[in-house]
Short mmCIF file of C-alpha atoms in Angstrom, two decimals:
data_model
loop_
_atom_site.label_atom_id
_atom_site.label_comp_id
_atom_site.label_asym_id
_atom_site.label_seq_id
_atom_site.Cartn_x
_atom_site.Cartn_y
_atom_site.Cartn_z
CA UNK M 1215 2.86 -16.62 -9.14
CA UNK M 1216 3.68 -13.42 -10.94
CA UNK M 1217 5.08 -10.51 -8.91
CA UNK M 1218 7.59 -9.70 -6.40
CA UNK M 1219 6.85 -12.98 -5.03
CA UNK M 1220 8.19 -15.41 -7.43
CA UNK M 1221 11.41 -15.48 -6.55
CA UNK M 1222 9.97 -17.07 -3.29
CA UNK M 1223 6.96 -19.72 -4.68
CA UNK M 1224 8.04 -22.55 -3.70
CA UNK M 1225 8.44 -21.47 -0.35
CA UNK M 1226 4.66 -19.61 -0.73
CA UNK M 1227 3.14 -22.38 -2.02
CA UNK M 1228 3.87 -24.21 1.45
CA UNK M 1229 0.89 -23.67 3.02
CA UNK M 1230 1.98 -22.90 6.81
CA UNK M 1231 3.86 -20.19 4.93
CA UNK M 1232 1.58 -18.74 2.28
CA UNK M 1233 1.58 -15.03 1.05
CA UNK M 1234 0.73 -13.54 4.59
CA UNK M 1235 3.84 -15.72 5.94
CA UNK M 1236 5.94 -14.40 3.01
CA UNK M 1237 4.75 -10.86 3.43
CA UNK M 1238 5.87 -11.25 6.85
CA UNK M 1239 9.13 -12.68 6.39
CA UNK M 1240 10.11 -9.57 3.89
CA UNK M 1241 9.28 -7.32 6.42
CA UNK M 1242 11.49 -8.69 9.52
CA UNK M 1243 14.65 -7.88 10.77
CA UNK M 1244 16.97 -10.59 11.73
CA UNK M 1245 20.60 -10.36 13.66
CA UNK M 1246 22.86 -13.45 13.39
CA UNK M 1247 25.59 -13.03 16.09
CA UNK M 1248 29.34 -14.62 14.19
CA UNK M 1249 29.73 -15.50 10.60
CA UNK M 1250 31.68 -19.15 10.69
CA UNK M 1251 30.25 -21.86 10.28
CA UNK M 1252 26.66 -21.87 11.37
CA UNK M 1253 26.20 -18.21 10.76
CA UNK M 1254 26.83 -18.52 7.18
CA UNK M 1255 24.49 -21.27 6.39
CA UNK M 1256 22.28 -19.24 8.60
CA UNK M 1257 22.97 -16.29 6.67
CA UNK M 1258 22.59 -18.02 3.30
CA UNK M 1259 19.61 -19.74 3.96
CA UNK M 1260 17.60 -16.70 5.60
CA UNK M 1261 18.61 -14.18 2.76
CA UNK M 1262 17.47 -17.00 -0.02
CA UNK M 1263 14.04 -17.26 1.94
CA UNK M 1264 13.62 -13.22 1.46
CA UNK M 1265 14.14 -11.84 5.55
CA UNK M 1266 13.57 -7.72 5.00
CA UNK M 1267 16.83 -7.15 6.60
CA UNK M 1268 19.52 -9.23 7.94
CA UNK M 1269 22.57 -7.80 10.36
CA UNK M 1270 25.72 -10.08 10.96
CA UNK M 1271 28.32 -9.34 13.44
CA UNK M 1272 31.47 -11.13 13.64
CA UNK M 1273 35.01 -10.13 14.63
CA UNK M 1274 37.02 -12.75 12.57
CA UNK M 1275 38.91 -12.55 9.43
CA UNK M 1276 38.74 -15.52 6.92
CA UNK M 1277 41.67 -17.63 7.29
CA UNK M 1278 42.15 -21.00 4.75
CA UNK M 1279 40.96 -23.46 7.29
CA UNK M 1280 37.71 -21.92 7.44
CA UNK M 1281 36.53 -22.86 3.94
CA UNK M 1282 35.85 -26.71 5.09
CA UNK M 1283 32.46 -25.87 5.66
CA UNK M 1284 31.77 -21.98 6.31
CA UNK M 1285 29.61 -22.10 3.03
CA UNK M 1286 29.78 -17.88 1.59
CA UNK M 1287 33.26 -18.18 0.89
CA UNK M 1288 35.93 -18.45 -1.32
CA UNK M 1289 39.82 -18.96 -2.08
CA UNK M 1290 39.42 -15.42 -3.52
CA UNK M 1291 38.42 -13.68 -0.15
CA UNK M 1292 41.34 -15.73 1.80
CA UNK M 1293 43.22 -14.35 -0.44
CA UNK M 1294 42.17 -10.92 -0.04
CA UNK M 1295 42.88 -11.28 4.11
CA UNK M 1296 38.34 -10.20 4.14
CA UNK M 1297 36.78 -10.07 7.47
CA UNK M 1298 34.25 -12.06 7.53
CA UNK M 1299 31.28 -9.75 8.23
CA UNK M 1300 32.23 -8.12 5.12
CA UNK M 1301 32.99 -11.36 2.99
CA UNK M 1302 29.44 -12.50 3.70
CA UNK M 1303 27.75 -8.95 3.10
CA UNK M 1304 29.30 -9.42 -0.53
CA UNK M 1305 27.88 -12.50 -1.07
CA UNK M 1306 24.63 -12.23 -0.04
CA UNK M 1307 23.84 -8.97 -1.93
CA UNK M 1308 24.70 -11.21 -5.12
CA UNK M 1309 22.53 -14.18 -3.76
CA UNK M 1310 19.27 -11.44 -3.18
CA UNK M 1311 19.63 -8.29 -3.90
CA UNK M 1312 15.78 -7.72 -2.47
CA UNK M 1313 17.48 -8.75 1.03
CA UNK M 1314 19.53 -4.88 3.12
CA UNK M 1315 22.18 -6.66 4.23
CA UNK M 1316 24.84 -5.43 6.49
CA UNK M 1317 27.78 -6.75 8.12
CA UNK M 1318 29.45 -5.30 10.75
CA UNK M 1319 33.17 -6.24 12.14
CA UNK M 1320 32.89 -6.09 15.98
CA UNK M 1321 33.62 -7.83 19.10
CA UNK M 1322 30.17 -8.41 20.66
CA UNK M 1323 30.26 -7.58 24.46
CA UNK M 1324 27.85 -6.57 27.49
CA UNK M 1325 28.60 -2.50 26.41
CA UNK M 1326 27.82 -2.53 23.10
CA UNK M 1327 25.04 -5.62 22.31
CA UNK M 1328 22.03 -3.49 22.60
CA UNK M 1329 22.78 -1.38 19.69
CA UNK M 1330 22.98 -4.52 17.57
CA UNK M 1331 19.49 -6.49 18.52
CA UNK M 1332 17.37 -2.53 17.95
CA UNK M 1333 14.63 -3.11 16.22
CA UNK M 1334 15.11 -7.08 15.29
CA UNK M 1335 12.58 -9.90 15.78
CA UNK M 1336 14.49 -12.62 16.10
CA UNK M 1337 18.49 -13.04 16.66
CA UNK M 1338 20.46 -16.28 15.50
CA UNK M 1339 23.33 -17.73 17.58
CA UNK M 1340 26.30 -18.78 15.87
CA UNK M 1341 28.88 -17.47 18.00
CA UNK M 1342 32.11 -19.60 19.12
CA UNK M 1343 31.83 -19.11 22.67
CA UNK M 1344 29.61 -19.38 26.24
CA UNK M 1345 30.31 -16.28 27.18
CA UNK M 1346 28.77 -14.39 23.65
CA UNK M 1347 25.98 -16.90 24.11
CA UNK M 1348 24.89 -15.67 27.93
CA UNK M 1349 25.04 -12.10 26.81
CA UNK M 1350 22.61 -12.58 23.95
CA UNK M 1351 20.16 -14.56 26.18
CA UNK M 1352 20.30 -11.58 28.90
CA UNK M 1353 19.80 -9.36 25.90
CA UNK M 1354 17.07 -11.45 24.35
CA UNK M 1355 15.01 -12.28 27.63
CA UNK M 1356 15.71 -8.43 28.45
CA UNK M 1357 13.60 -7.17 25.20
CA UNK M 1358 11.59 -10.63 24.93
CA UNK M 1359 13.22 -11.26 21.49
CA UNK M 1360 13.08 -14.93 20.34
CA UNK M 1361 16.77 -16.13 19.87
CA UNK M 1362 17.67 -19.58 18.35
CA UNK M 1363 21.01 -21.54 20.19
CA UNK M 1364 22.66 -23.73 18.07
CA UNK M 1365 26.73 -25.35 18.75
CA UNK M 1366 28.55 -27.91 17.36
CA UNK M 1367 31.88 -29.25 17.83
CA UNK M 1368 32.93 -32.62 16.38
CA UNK M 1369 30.55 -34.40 15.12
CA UNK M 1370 28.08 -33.87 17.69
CA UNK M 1371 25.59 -30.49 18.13
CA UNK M 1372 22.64 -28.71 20.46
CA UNK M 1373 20.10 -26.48 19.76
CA UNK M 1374 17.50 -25.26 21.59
CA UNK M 1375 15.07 -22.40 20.71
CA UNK M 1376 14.18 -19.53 23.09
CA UNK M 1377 10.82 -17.58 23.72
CA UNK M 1378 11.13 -15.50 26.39
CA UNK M 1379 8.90 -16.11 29.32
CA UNK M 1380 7.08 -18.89 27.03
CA UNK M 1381 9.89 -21.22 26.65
CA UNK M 1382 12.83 -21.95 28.96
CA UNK M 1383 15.57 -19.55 28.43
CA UNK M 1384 19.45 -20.42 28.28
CA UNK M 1385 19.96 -19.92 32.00
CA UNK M 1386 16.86 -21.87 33.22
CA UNK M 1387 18.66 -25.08 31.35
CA UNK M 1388 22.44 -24.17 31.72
CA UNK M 1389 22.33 -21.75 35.03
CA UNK M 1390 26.65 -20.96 34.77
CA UNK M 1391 29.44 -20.58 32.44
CA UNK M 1392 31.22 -23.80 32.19
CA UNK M 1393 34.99 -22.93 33.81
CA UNK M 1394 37.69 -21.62 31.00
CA UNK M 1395 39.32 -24.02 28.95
CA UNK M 1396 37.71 -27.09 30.06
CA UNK M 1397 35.53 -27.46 26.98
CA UNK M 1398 36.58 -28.46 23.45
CA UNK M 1399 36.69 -25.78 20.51
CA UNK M 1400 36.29 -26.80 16.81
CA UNK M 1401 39.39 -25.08 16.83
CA UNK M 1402 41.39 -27.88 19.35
CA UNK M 1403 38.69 -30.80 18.65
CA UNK M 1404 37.73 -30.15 14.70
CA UNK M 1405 34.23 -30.14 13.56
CA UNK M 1406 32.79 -31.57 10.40
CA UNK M 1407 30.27 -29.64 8.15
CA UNK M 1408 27.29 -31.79 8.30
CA UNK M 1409 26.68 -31.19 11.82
CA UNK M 1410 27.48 -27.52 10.88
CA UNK M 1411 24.71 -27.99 8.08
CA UNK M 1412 22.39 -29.71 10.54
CA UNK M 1413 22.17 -27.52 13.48
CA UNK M 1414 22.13 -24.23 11.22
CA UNK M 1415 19.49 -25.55 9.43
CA UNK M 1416 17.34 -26.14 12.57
CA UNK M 1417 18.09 -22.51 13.73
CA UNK M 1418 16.75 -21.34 10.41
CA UNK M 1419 13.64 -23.55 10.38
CA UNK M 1420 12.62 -22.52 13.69
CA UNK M 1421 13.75 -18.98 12.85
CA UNK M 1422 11.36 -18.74 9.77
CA UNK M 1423 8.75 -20.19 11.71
CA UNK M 1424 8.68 -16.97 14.65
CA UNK M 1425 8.97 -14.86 11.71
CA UNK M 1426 5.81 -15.78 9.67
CA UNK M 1427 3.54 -15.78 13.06
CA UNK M 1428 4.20 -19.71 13.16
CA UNK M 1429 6.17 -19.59 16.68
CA UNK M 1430 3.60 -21.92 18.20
CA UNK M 1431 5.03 -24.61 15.56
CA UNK M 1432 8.60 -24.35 17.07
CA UNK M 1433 9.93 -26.96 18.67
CA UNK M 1434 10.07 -27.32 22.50
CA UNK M 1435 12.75 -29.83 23.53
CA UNK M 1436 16.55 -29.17 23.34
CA UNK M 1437 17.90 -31.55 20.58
CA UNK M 1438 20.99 -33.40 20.13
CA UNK M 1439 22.38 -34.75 17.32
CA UNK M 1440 25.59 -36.94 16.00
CA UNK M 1441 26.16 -37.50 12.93
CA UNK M 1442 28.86 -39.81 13.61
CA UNK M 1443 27.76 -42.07 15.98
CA UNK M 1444 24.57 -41.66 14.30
CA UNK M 1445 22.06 -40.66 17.21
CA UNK M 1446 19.77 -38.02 17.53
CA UNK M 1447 17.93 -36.95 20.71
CA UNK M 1448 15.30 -34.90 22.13
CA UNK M 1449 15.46 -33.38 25.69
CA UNK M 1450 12.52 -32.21 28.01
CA UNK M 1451 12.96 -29.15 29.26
CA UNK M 1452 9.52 -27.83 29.31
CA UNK M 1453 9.41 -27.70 33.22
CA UNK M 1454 12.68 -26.07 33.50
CA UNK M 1455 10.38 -22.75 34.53
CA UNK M 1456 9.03 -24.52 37.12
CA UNK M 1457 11.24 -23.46 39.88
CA UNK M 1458 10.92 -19.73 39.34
CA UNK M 1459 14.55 -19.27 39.99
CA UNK M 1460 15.94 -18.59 36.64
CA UNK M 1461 18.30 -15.60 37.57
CA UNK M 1462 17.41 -14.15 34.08
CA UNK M 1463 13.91 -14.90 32.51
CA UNK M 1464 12.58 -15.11 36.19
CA UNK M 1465 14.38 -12.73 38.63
CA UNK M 1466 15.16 -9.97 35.86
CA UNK M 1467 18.78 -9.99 36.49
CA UNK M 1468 20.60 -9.70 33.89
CA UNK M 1469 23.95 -10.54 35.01
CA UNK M 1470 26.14 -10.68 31.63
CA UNK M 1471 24.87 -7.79 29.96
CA UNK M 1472 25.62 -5.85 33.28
CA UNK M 1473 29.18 -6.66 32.67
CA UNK M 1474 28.83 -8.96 36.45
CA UNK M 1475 29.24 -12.25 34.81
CA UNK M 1476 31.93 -13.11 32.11
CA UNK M 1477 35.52 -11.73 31.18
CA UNK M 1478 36.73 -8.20 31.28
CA UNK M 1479 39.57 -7.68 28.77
CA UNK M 1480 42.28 -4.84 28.98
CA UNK M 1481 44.24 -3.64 27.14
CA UNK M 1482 48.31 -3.76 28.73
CA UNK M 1483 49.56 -0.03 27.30
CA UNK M 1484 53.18 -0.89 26.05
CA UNK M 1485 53.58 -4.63 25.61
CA UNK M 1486 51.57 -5.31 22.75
CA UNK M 1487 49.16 -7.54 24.69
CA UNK M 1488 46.11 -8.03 26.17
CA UNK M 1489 44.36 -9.40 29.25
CA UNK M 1490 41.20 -11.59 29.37
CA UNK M 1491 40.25 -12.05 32.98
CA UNK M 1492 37.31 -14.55 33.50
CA UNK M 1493 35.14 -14.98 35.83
CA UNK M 1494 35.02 -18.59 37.50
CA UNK M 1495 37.95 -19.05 39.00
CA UNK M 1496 38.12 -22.41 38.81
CA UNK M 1497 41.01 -24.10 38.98
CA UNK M 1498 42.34 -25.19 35.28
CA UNK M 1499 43.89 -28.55 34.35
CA UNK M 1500 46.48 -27.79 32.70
CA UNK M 1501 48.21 -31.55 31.79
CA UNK M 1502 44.53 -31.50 29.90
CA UNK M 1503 44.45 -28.03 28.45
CA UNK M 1504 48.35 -29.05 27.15
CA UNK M 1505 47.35 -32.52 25.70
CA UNK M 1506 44.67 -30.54 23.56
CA UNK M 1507 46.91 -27.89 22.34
CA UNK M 1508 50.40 -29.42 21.80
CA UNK M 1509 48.84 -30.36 18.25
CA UNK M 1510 48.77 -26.35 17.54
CA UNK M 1511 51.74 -25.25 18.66
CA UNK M 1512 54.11 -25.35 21.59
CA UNK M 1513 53.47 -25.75 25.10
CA UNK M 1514 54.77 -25.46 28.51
CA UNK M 1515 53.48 -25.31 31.78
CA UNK M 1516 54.28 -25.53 35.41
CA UNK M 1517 51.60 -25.20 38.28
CA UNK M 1518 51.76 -21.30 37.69
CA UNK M 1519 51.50 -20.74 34.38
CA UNK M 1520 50.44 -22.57 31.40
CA UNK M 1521 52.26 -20.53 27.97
CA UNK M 1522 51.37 -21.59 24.21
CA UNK M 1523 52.93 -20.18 21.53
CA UNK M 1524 51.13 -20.25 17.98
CA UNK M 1525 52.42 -18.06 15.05
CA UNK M 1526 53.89 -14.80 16.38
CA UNK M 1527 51.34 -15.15 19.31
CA UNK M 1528 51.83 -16.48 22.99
CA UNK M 1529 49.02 -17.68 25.09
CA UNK M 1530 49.79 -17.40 29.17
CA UNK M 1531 47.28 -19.01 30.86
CA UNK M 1532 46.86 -18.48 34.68
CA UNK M 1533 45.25 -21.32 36.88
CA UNK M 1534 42.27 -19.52 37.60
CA UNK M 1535 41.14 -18.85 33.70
CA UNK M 1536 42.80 -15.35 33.27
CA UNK M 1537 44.86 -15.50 29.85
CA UNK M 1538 47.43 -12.62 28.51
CA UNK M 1539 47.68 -12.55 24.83
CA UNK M 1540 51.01 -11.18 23.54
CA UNK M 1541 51.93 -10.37 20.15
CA UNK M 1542 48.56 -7.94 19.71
CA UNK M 1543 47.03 -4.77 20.98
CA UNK M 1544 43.59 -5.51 19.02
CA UNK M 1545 40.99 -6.80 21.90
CA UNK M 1546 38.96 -8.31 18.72
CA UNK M 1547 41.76 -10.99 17.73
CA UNK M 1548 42.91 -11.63 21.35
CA UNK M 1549 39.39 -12.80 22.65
CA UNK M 1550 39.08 -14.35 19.27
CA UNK M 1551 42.36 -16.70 19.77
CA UNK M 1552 41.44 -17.12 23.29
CA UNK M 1553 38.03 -17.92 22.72
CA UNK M 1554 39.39 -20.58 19.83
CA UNK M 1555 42.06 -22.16 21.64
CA UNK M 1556 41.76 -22.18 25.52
CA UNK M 1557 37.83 -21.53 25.23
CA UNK M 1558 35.62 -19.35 26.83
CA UNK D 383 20.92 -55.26 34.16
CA UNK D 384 23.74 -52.66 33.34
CA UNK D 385 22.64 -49.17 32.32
CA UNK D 386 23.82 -47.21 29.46
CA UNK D 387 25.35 -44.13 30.32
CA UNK D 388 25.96 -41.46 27.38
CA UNK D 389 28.54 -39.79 27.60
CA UNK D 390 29.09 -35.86 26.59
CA UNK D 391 32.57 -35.17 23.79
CA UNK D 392 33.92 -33.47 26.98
CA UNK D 393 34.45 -36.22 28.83
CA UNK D 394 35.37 -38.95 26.31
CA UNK D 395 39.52 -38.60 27.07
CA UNK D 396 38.49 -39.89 30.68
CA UNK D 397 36.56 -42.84 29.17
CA UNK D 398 38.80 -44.14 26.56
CA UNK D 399 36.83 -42.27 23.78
CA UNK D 400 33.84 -44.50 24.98
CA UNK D 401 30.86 -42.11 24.09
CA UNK D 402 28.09 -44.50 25.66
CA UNK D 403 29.40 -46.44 28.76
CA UNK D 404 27.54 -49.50 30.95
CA UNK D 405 27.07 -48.95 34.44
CA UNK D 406 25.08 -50.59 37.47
CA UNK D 407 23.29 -48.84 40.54
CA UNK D 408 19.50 -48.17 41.52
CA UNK D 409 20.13 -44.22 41.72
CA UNK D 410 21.56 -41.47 39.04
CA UNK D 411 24.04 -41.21 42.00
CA UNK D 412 24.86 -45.12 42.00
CA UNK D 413 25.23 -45.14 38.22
CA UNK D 414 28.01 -42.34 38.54
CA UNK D 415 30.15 -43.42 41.23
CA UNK D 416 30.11 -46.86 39.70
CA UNK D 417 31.21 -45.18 36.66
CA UNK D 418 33.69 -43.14 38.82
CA UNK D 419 35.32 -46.49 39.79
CA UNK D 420 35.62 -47.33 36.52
CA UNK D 421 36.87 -44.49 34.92
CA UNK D 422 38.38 -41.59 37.93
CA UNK D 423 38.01 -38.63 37.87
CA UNK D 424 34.98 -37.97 35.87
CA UNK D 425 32.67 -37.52 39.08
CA UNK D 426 34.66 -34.47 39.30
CA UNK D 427 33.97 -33.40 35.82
CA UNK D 428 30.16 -33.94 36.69
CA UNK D 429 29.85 -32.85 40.14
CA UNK D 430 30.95 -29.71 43.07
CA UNK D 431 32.94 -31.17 45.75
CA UNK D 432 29.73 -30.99 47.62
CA UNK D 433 28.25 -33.56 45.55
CA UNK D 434 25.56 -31.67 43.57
CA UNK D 435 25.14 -31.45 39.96
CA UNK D 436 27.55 -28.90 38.20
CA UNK D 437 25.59 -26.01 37.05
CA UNK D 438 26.31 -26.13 34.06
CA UNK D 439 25.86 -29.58 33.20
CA UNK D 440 22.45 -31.66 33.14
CA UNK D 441 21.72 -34.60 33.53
CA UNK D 442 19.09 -36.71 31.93
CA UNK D 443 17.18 -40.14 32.58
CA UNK D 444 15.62 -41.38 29.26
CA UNK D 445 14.26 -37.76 28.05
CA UNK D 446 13.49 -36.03 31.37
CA UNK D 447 16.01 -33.64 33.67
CA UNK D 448 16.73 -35.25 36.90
CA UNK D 449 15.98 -31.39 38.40
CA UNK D 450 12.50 -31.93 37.98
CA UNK D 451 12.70 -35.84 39.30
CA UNK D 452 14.97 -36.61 42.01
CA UNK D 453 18.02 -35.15 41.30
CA UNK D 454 20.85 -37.58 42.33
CA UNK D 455 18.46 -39.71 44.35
CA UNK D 456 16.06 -40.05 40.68
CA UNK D 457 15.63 -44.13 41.02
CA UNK D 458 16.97 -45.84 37.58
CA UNK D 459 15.12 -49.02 36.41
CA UNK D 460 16.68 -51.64 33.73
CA UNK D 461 15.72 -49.78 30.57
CA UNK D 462 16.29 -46.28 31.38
CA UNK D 463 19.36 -44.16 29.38
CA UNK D 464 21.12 -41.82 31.18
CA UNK D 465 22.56 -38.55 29.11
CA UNK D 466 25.26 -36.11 30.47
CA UNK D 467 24.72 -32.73 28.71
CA UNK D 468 26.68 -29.80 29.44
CA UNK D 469 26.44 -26.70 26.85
CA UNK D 470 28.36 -26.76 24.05
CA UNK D 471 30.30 -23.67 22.56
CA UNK D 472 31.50 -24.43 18.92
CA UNK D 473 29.90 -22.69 16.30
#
């Protein structure tokens, strides 16, 4: 197979694929929303198959923990304190050059998501948090773009692939936000790179198959998998449109990306901190929230106030979800920590 | 017969780190307050104080959503599974 196609032959030469599938696949536009650990074997993967063009957005900057299992990088860009959007954009130009790459640092939120998905045909979750997760469903079902959910924490993951108006969307299965700080993080429960591996891998699959006119080939069910207490499952969710209530794919409202649902975060001028208020309000446990953190740093709480201190930041935590990060005045890092630690 | 309940990462530090748990009871609803009396305070984790199904967890009996059966009242035989799935956010 001579020609700009060799690079990708043994991928051609799978007939589902085949040179129309290919020709396809060069010519699409993919977003992958956060670069840890599923984006990057996203990313990998998807530039190594040949996708035309491939945007990542992530707010993060490599720290040494991350190298476990977030696959593009290196002691060498710890070292150099990279982002990671920008990390990975390095990378991947060496991996295919054929691929326009282009990583941008940003905090994804309800304002500014639109200007990210223009023009793409299929978006890739990899984000570490609900809330990012809502916003690109109300985005997706909005322009009926195909979007691929994927998690994992532990050893355990979901995924779950998303056709608007075909296919349940995120909503129809999970219709809320789960409360702040009552789910675990890979930050406060670990996670272990084969599940990583696994659920990216799935994402990609079904992300190749929308993108060489194969979407009929994607799979249907949400899937679970463990790859420690070795069990995989398959969930029917088929009928999940049934009820015609889905607030989203159903009634058209699009209640995250009109800034309704989720957390509003402000800046406090003058104290070098910054306020995540989210919606809920729930009442926290906070002898829970506690037990998880005390491994990370210090805690103390009374029925008020729950405060964590890690590094040369402090975590306050009120009883109804809303956190105040001290010890920055960058939005990006404190919904970062807050999405990482307390969880959002 | 007892009935094996699997339960979700979330919920493991109110079952002793048990990720799939026995329980008896004719009803999705009998299954979890018999696991209730066995381990407290995970009703709460699963359900409103008005009793329904949080909304942002699911339930399953062997691979189908008890929305689209019964809900609560979805009738469990001997060799049905029951899965607790909320969403997951690591990534």
């Amino acid at each position: 197979m001579p020609g700009p196609l060799e690079k990708y032959s043994r991928q051609v030469l799978f007939p589902e694929i085949g040179e129309d599938g290919q020709a396809r696949l060069i010519q699409s536009q993919v977003v992958i929303f956060g670069c840890g650990a599923l984006g990057t074997v996203q990313a990998d993967a998807l530039c190594r198959a040949g996708v035309g063009s491939l945007r990542i957005v992530d707010r993060d900057f490599l720290e040494e923990s991350n190298l476990q299992r977030q696959t593009l990088f290196s002691e060498d860009d710890v070292q150099k304190g990279l982002p990671k959007a920008v990390a990975a954009e390095q990378r991947l130009r060496q991996i295919n050059s054929q691929v326009r790459v282009e990583g941008l640092v940003a905090d994804v939120n309800y304002k500014n998501i639109d200007q990210f998905v223009e023009g793409t045909h299929c978006i890739l979750d990899a984000t570490d948090n609900f809330e990012t997760r809502f916003l690109i469903n109300d985005v997706a079902v909005k322009y009926s773009i195909p979007w691929i959910y994927g998690a994992a924490v532990g050893s355990y993951g979901l995924s779950m692939t998303v056709i608007p108006f075909e296919t349940p969307c995120l909503r129809c299965i999970f219709e809320s936000l789960p409360p702040a700080g009552i789910s675990p993080t890979c930050d406060t429960a670990g996670v272990l790179a084969p599940i990583v591996n696994i659920i990216a891998s799935i994402q990609v699959a079904e992300a190749i198959k929308i993108l060489t006119g194969n979407s009929h080939c994607t799979n249907r069910k949400l899937i679970s998998f463990d790859v420690w207490k070795n069990c995989w499952k398959e969930y029917e969710i088929a009928n999940a449109r049934s009820e015609g209530k889905c607030p989203a794919c159903q009634l058209g409202r699009f209640e995250f990306l009109e800034g309704k649902e989720g957390s509003t975060v402000t800046t406090l001028c003058g104290r070098d901190s910054v306020q995540i208020s989210q919606g809920g309000g729930n009442s926290l446990d906070f002898e829970q929230l506690a037990k998880r953190l005390r491994h990370w740093g210090t805690v103390h709480f009374n029925q008020f106030l729950l405060r964590f201190n890690l590094d040369h930041y402090e975590i306050a935590v009120f009883p109804d979800g809303r956190g105040i990060v001290k010890g920055t005045k960058d939005t990006k890092v404190a919904r970062s920590l807050y999405a990482k630690y307390i969880g959002s | 017969m007892p009935i094996q309940v699997r339960i979700p990462v979330q919920l493991r530090t109110l079952t002793n780190g048990e990720e799939v748990v026995s329980a008896s009871g004719t009803s999705v609803l009998e299954i979890i307050e018999d696991i209730e009396k066995k381990y407290p305070g995970i009703k709460d984790r699963i359900c409103e104080a008005d009793g329904k199904v949080r909304r942002f967890v699911n339930i399953f009996v062997n691979e189908e959503d008890i929305r689209f059966l019964d809900n609560l009242k979805t009738p469990i035989s001997d060799a049905d599974e029951v899965s607790i799935i909320p969403a997951i956010a690591g990534g």
